[in-house]
Coordinates of C-alpha atoms in Angstrom, one line a residue:
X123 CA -166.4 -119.3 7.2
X124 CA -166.4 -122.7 7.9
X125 CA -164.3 -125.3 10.9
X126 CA -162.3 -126.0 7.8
X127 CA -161.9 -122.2 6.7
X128 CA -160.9 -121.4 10.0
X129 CA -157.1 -119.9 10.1
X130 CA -154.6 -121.1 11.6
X131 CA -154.3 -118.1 13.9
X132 CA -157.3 -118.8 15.5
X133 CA -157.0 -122.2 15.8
X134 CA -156.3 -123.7 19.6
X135 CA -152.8 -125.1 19.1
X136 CA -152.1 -128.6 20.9
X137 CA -148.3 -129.8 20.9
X138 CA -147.5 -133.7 21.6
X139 CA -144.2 -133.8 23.1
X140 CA -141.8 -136.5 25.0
X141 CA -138.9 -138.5 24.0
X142 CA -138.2 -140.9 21.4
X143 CA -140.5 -144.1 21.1
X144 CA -142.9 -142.7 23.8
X145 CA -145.4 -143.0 21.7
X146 CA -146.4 -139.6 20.9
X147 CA -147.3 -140.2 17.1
X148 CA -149.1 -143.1 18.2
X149 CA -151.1 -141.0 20.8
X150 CA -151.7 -138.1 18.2
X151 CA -153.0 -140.5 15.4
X152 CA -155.5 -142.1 18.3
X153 CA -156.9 -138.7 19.9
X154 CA -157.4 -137.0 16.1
X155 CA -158.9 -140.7 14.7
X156 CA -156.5 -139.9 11.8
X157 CA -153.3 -141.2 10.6
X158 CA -151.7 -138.0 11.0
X159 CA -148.1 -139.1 11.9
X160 CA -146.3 -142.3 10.8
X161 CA -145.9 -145.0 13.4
X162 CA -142.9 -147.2 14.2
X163 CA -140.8 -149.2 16.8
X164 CA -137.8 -147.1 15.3
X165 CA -136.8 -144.5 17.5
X166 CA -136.8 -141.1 15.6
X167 CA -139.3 -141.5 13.1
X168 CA -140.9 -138.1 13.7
X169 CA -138.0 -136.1 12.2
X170 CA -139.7 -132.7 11.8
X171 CA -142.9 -131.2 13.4
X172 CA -146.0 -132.4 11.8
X173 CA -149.0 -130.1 11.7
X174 CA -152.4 -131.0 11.2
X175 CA -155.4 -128.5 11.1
X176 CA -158.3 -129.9 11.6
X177 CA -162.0 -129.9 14.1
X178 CA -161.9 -132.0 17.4
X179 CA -165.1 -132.8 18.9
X180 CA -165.8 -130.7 21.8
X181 CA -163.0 -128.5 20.9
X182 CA -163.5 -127.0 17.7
X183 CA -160.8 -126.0 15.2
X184 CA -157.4 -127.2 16.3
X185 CA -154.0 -127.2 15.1
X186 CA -152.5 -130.5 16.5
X187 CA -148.9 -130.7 16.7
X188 CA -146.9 -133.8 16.6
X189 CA -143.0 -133.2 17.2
X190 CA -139.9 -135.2 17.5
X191 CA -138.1 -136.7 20.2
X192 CA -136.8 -134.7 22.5
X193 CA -133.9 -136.7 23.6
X194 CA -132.5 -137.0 19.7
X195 CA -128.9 -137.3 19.2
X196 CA -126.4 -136.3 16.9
X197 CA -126.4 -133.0 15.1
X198 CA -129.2 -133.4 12.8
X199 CA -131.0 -134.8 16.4
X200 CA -130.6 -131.0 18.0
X201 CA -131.6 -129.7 15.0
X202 CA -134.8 -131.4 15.8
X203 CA -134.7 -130.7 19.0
X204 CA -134.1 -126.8 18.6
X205 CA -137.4 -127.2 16.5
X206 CA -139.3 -129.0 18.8
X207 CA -138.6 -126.1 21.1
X208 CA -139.4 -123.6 18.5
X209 CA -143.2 -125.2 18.9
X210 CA -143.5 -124.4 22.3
X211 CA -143.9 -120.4 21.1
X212 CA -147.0 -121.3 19.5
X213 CA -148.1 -124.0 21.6
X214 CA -151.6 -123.6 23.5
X215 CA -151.6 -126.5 25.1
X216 CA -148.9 -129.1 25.5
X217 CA -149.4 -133.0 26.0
X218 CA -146.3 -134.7 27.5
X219 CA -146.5 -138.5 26.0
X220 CA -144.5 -140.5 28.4
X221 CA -144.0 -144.2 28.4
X222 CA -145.9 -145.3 31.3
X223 CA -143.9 -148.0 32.5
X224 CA -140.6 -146.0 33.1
X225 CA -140.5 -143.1 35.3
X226 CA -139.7 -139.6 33.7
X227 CA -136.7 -138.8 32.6
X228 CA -134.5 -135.9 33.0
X229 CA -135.9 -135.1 29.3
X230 CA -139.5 -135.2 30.4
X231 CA -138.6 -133.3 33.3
X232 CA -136.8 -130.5 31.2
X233 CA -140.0 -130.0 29.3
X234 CA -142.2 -129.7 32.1
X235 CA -139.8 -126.9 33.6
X236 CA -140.5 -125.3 29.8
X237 CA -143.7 -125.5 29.5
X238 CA -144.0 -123.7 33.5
X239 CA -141.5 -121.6 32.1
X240 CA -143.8 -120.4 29.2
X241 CA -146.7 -120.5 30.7
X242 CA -148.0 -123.2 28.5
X243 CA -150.7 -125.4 30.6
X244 CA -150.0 -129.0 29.9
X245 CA -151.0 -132.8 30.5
X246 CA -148.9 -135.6 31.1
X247 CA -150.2 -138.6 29.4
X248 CA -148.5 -142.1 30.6
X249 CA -149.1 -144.2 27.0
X250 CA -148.4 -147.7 27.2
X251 CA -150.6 -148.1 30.0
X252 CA -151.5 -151.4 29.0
X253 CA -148.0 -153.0 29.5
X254 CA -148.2 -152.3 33.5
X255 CA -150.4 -154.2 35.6
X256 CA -150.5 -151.2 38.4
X257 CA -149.3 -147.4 38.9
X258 CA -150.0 -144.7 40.8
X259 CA -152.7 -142.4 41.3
X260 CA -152.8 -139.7 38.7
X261 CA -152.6 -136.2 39.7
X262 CA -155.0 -133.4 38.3
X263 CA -153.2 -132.7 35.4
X264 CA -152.2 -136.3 34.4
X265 CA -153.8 -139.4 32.9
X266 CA -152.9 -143.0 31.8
X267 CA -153.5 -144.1 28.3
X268 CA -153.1 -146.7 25.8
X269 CA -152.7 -145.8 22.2
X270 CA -152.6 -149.6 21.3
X271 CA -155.9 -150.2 23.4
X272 CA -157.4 -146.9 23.1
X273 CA -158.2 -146.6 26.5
X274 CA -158.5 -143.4 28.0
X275 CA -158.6 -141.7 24.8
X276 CA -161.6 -139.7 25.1
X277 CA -160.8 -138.4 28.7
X278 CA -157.3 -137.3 27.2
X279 CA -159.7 -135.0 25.1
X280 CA -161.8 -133.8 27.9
X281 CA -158.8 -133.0 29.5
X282 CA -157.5 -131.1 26.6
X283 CA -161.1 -129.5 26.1
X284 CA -161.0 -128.0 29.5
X285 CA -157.4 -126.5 28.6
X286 CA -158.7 -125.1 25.8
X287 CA -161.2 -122.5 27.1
X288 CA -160.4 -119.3 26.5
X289 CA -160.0 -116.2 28.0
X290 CA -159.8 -113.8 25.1
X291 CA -163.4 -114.8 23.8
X292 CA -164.7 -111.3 23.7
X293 CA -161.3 -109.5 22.0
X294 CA -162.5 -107.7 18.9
X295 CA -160.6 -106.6 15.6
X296 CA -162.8 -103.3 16.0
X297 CA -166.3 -104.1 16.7
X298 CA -165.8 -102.9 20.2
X299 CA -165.1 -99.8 18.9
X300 CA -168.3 -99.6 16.0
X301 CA -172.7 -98.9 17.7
X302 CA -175.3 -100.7 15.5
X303 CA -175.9 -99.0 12.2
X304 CA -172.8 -97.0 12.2
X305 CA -170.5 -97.7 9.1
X306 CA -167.4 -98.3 8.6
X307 CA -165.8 -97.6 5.2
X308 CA -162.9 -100.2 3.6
X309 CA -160.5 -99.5 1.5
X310 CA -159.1 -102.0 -0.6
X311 CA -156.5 -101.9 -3.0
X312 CA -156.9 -104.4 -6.0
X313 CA -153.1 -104.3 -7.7
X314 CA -150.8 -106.8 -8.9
X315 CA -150.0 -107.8 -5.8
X316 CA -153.2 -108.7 -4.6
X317 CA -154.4 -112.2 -4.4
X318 CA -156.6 -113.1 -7.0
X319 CA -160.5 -113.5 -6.7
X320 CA -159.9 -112.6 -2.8
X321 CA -159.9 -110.5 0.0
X322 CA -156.4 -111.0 2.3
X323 CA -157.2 -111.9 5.7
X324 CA -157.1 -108.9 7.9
X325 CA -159.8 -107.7 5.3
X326 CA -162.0 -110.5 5.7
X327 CA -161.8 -110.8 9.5
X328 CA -162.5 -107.2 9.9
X329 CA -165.8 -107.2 7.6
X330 CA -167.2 -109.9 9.9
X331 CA -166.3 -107.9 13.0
X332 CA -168.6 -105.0 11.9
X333 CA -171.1 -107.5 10.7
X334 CA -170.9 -109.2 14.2
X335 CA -171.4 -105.6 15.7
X336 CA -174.3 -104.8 13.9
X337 CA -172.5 -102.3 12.2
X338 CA -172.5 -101.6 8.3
X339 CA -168.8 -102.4 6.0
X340 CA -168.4 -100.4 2.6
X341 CA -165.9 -102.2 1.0
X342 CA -164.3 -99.8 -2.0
X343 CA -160.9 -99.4 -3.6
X344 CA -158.9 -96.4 -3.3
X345 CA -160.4 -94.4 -6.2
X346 CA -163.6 -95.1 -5.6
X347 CA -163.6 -93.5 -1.8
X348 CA -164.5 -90.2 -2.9
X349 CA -167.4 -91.2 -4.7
X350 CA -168.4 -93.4 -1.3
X351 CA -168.3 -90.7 1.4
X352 CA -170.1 -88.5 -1.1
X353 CA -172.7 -91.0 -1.3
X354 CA -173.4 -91.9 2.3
X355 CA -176.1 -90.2 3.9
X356 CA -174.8 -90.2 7.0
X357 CA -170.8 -89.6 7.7
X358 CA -169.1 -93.5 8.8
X359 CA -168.0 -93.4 12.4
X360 CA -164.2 -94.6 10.3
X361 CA -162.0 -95.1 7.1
X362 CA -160.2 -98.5 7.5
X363 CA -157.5 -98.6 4.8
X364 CA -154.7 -100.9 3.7
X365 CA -151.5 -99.4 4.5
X366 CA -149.9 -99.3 1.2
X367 CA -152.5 -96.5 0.7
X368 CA -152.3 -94.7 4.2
X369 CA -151.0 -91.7 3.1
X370 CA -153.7 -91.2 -0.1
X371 CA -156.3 -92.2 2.3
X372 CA -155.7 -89.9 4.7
X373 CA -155.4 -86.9 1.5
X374 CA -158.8 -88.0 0.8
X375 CA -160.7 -88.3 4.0
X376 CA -162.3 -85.4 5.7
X377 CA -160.2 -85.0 9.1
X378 CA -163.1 -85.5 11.2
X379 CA -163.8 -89.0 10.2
X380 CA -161.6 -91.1 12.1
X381 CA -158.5 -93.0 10.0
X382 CA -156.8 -96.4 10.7
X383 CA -155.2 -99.1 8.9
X384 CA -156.0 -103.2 9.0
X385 CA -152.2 -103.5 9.9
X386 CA -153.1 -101.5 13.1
X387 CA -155.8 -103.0 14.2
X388 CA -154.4 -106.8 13.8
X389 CA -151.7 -105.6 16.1
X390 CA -154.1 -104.0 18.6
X391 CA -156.0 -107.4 18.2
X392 CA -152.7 -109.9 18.8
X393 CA -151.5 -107.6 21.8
X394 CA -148.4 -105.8 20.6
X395 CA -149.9 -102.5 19.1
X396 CA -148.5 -99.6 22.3
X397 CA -144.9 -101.8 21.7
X398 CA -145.4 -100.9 17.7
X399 CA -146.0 -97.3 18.4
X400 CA -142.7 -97.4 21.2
X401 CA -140.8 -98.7 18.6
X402 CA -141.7 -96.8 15.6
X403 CA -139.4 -93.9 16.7
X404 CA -136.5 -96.0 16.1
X405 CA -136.7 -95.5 12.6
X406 CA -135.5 -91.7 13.1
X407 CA -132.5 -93.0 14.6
X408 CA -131.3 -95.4 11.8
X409 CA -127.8 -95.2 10.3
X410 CA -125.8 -95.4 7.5
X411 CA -124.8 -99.3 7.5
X412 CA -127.8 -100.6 9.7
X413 CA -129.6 -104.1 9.5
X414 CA -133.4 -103.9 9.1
X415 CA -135.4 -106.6 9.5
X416 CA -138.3 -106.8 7.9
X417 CA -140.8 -109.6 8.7
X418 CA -144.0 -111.4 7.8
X419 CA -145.8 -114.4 9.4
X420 CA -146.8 -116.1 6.4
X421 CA -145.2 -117.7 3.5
X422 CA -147.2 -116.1 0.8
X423 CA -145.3 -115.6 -2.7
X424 CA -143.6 -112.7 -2.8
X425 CA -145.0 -110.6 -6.3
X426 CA -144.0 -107.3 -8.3
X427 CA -144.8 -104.5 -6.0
X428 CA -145.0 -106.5 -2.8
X429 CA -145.6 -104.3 0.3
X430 CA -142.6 -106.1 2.7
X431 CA -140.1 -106.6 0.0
X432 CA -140.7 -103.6 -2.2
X433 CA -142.5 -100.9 -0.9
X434 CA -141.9 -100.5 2.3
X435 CA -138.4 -101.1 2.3
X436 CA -138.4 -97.9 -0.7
X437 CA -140.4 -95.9 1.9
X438 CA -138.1 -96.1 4.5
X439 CA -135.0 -95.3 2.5
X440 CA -136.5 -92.3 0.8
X441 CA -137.8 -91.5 4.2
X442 CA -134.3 -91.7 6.3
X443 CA -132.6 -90.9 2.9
X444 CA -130.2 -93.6 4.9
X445 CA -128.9 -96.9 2.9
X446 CA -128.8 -99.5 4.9
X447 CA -129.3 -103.3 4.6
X448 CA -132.4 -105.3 4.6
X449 CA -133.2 -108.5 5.4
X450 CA -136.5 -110.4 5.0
X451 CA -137.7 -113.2 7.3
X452 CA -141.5 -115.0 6.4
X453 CA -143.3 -117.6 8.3
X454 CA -141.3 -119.7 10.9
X455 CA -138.4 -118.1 9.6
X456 CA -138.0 -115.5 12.2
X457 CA -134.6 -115.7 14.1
X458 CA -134.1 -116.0 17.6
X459 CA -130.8 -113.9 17.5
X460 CA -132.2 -110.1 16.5
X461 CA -128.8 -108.5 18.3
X462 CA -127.5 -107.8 14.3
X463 CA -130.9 -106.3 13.7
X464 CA -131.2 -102.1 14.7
X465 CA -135.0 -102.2 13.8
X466 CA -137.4 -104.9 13.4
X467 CA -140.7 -103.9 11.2
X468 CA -143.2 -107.0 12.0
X469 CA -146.5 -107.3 9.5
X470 CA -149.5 -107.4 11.8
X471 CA -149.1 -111.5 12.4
X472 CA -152.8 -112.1 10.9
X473 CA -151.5 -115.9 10.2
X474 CA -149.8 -116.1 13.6
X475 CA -151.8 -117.2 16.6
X476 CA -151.3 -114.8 19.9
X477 CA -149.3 -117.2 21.7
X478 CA -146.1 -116.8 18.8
X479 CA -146.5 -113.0 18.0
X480 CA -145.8 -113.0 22.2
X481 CA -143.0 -114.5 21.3
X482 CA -141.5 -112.6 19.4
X483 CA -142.4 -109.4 21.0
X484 CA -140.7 -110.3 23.7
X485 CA -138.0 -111.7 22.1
X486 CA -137.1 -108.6 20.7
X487 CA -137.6 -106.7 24.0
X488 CA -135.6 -109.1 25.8
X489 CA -132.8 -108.4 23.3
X490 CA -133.3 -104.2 23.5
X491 CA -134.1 -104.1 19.5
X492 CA -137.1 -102.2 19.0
X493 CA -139.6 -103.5 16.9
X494 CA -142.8 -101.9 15.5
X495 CA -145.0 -103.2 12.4
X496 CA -146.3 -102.2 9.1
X497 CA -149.1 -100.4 9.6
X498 CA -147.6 -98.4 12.7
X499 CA -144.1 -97.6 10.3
X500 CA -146.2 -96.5 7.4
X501 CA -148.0 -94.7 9.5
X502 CA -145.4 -92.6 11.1
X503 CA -143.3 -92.4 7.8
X504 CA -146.3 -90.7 6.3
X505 CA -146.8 -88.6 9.0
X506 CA -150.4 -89.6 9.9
X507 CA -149.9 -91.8 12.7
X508 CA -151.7 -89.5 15.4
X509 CA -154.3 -89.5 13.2
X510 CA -154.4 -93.3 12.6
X511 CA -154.4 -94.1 16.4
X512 CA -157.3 -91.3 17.1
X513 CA -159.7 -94.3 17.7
X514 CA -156.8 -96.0 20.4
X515 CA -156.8 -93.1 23.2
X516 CA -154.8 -94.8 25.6
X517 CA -152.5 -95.7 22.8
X518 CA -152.3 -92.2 21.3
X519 CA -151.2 -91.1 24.3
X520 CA -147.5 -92.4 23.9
X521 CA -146.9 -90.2 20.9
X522 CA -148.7 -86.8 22.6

């Protein structure tokens, strides 16, 4: 896979925020050497968050983020401003742009009390610096800059650079769990609603795991796995399947080969996997009249026999033989109010950096409504999820 083939998930994610006609779209289009956002003396140009993936030297893959003006007006002004906010779940690293020959305002202020707040490390970048003939000494995390001059340009990205190292370097989809040489069989459904001529992602990020490992990937669809264990001279050390088949799967693998889904292992890999299997009991307790929501992190077309629309919302109504109603949420769609909600079923967040599935974990903790995903659901519907966590010993734990 390629810079340019890298997702978005896995891209460091850099936010430019400040107030209107600070020169943040200015700053952006000078530190990516692009015209990324349109420029203009009129305040409020930026009326949306502008995203840009794309390879920063000395950085890598990036997603830079260009927002709007945090002290808009009017109502379609705290529109943006709700939105700018909404970056800051997914924000890595934030860049304050303020004008360099005012002091900060109560706005600029506000945001650095955010991003302390989130736990977002940030620079302040004073732009303009060319209009002032002297300032003060900047601090650690600050620098002066001129957009118009670019000066101080390059440090801005060393700055940025040394943000940007991280500390989950070594975190594993499930190499860490694979020796050299052992195998690890996939199974793959190929059906209608399967993208055509491709692998999803989970499925190609977990191949080059086991490749990274030194480990051995046997990629097969569902009726073909028979055939493939039969074949293998040696048993695999586990089945990975796509959930949609978990419970055929499981029919057809010998019980002392260890079972798990893709859907599990993305949300043992984005950090949420012992909340999903907390949560999962919650679908026992549904009622008559409840609100599930059902959500995914991507905006994918939604096809004929699709798992979040169609099938899983089928398994859980045969399962709790409840009706209910169901509401679907996809990419940034996913509300901030979940107090309607009595479940919320996730998908495992593979187009969602770690910084925004946080997010929404907690946001659903913070509210009380428990949330789980699909993997962990089908899982437990199909009564295979002890069996699907065997490889997770502190996690299986919960459910002993």
């Amino acid at each position: 896979m390629s810079l340019n083939d890298t997702p978005s998930a896995n891209r460091t994610h850099i936010g430019f925020f400040g107030m209107r006609n600070a020169g943040k779209s200015s700053l952006v289009n000078a530190v990516t050497g692009q015209e990324m956002s349109v420029v203009s003396d009129t305040k409020g140009t930026t009326t949306d968050p502008v995203y840009k993936a794309m390879e920063l030297l000395g950085l890598g893959p990036v997603m830079i983020i260009d927002t709007p003006g945090f002290d808009d007006v009017g109502e379609l002004g705290a529109l943006r401003v709700e939105r700018t906010l909404r970056v800051l779940s997914k924000t890595d690293i934030a860049v304050l742009v303020a004008d360099a020959s005012k002091p900060l305002s109560k706005e600029d202020e506000e945001l650095i009390d955010l991003f302390r707040s989130k736990g977002v490390n940030y620079i302040i970048a004073y732009n303009k610096a060319d209009t002032v003939e002297s300032h003060a000494a900047a601090k650690e995390n600050e620098i002066y800059v001129s957009a118009l001059k670019n000066d101080g340009i390059g440090r801005l990205r060393e700055k940025i650079a040394f943000l940007a190292k991280k500390e989950d370097t070594d975190l594993h989809l499930v190499g860490d769990l694979l020796k050299p040489d052992d195998i690890a069989v996939l199974v793959t459904p190929i059906d209608e609603a399967a993208p055509k001529g491709r692998l999803i992602l989970p499925q190609q990020q977990t191949i080059r795991d086991i490749l990274d490992a030194g480990a051995q990937a046997l990629v097969v669809k569902e009726d073909g796995l028979t055939a493939a264990l039969s074949a293998l001279a040696k048993k695999p050390a586990m089945v990975i399947t796509d959930s949609q088949v978990f419970r055929l799967v499981s029919e057809l693998t010998p019980d002392d080969i260890p079972l798990t889904s893709f859907s599990v292992l993305m949300a043992r890999y984005k950090g949420f996997l012992e909340l999903a299997v907390n949560g999962v009991a919650q679908i026992d307790k549904l009622k008559d009249g409840d609100t599930v929501l059902i959500s995914e992190g991507c905006t994918h077309h939604r096809q004929c026999g699709d798992i979040g629309s169609v099938k899983l919302p089928a398994l859980l109504k045969k399962y709790t033989g409840k009706s209910f109603n169901i509401e679907l949420s996809s990419g940034a769609g996913f509300p901030q109010d979940l107090s309607r909600f009595a479940l919320v079923i996730h998908c495992g967040g593979c187009m969602l950096n770690a910084r925004e599935m946080n997010y929404r974990m907690n946001l659903a903790a913070e509210q009380g409504v428990p949330i789980t995903n699909y993997g962990t659901a089908i899982a437990y519907m199909n009564g295979i999820l002890k069996r699907s966590l065997s490889v997770f010993p502190e996690v299986k734990k919960i459910i002993e």
